[in-house]
Short mmCIF file of N, CA and C and ligand atoms in Angstrom, two decimals:
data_model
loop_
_atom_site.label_atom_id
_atom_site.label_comp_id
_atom_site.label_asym_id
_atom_site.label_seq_id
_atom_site.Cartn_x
_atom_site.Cartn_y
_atom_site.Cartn_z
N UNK A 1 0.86 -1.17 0.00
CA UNK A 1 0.00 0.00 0.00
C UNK A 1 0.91 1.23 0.00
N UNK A 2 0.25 1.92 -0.33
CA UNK A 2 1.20 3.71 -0.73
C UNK A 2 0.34 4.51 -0.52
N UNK A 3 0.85 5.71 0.75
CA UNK A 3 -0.22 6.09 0.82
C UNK A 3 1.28 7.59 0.80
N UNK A 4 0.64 8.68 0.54
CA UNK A 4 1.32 9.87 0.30
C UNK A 4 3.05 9.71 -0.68
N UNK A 5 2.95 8.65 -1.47
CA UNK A 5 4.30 8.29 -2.32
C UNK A 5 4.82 7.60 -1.61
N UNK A 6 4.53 7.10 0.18
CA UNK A 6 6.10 6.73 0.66
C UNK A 6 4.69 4.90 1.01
N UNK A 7 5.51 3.97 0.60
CA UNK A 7 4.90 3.10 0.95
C UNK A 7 4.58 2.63 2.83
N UNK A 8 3.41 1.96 2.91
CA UNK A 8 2.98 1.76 4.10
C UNK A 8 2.90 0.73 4.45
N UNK A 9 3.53 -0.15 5.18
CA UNK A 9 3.20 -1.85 5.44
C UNK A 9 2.33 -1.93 6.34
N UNK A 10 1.53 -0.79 6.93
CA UNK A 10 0.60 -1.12 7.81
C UNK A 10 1.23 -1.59 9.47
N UNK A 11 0.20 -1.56 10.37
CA UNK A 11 0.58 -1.51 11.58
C UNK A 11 1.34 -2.98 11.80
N UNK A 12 0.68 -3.81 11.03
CA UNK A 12 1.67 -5.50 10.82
C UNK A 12 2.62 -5.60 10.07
N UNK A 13 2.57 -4.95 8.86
CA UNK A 13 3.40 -5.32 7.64
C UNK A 13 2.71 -5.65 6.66
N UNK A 14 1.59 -5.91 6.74
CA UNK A 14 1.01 -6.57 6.22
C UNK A 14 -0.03 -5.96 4.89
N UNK A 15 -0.19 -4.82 5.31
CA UNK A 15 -0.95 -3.74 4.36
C UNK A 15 -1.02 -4.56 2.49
N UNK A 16 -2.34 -4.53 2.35
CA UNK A 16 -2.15 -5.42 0.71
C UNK A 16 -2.29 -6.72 0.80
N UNK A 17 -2.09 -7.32 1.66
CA UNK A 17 -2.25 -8.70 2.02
C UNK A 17 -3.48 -9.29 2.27
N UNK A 18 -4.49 -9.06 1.33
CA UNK A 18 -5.14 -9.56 1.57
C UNK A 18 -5.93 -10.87 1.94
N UNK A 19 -5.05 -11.52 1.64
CA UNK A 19 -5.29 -13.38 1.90
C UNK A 19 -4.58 -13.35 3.39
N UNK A 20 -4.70 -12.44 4.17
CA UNK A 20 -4.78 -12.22 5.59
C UNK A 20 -5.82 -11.17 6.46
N UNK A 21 -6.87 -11.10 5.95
CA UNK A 21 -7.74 -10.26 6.74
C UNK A 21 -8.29 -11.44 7.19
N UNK A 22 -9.00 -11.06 8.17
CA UNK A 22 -9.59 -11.57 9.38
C UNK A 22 -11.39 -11.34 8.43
N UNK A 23 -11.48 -12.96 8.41
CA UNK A 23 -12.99 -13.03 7.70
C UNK A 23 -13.40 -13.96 8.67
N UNK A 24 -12.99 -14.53 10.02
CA UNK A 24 -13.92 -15.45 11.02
C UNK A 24 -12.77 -15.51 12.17
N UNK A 25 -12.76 -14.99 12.83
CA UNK A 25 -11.68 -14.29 14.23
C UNK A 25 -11.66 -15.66 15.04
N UNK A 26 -12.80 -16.42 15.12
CA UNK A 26 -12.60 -18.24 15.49
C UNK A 26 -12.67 -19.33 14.46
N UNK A 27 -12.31 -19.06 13.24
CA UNK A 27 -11.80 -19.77 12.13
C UNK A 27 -10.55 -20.68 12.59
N UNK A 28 -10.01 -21.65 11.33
CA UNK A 28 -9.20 -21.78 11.60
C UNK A 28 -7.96 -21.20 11.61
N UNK A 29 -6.80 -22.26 12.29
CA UNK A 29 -5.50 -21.52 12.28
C UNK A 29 -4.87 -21.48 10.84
N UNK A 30 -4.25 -19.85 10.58
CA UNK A 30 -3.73 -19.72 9.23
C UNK A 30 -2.19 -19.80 9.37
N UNK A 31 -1.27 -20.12 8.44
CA UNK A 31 0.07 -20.04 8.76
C UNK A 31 0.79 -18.44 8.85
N UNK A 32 0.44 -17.72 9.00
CA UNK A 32 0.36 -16.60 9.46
C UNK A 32 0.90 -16.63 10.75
N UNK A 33 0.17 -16.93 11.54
CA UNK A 33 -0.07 -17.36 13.08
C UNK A 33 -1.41 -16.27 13.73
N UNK A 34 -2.44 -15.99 13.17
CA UNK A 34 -3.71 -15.58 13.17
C UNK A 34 -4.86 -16.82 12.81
N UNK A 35 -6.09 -16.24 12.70
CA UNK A 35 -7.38 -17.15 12.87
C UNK A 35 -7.86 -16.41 12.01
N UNK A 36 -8.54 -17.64 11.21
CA UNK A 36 -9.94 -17.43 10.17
C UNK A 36 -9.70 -16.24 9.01
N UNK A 37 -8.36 -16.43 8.75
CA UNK A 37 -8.03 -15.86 7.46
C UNK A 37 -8.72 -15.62 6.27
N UNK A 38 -8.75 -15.03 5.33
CA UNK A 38 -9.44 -15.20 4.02
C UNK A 38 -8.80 -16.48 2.73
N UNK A 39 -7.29 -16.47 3.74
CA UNK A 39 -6.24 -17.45 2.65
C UNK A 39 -7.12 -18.96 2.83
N UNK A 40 -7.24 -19.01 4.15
CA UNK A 40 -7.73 -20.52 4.45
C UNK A 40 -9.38 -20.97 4.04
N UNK A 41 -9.58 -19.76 3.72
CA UNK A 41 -11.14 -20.18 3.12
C UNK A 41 -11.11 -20.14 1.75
N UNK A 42 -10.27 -19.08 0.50
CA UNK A 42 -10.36 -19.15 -0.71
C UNK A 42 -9.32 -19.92 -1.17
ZN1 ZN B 101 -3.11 -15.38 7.80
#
């Protein structure tokens, strides 16, 4: 993500990553080391 020219990794790093948002917070475990990913469902 880029936000004012200077890129942003977000408060994780993670910014853009979308096959890591949080789509079920008691999902399963993603290799990430988070829960209920969007990676582990699509
Ligand atoms: Zn993940």
């Amino acid at each position: 993500m880029v936000v004012d020219g200077v890129v942003d990794a977000g408060q994780h790093g993670w910014a853009g990553e979308i096959g890591h948002l949080t789509v079920e917070p008691s999902g399963p475990q993603c290799g990430c080391g988070s829960t209920g990913c969007l990676e582990v469902y699509a």
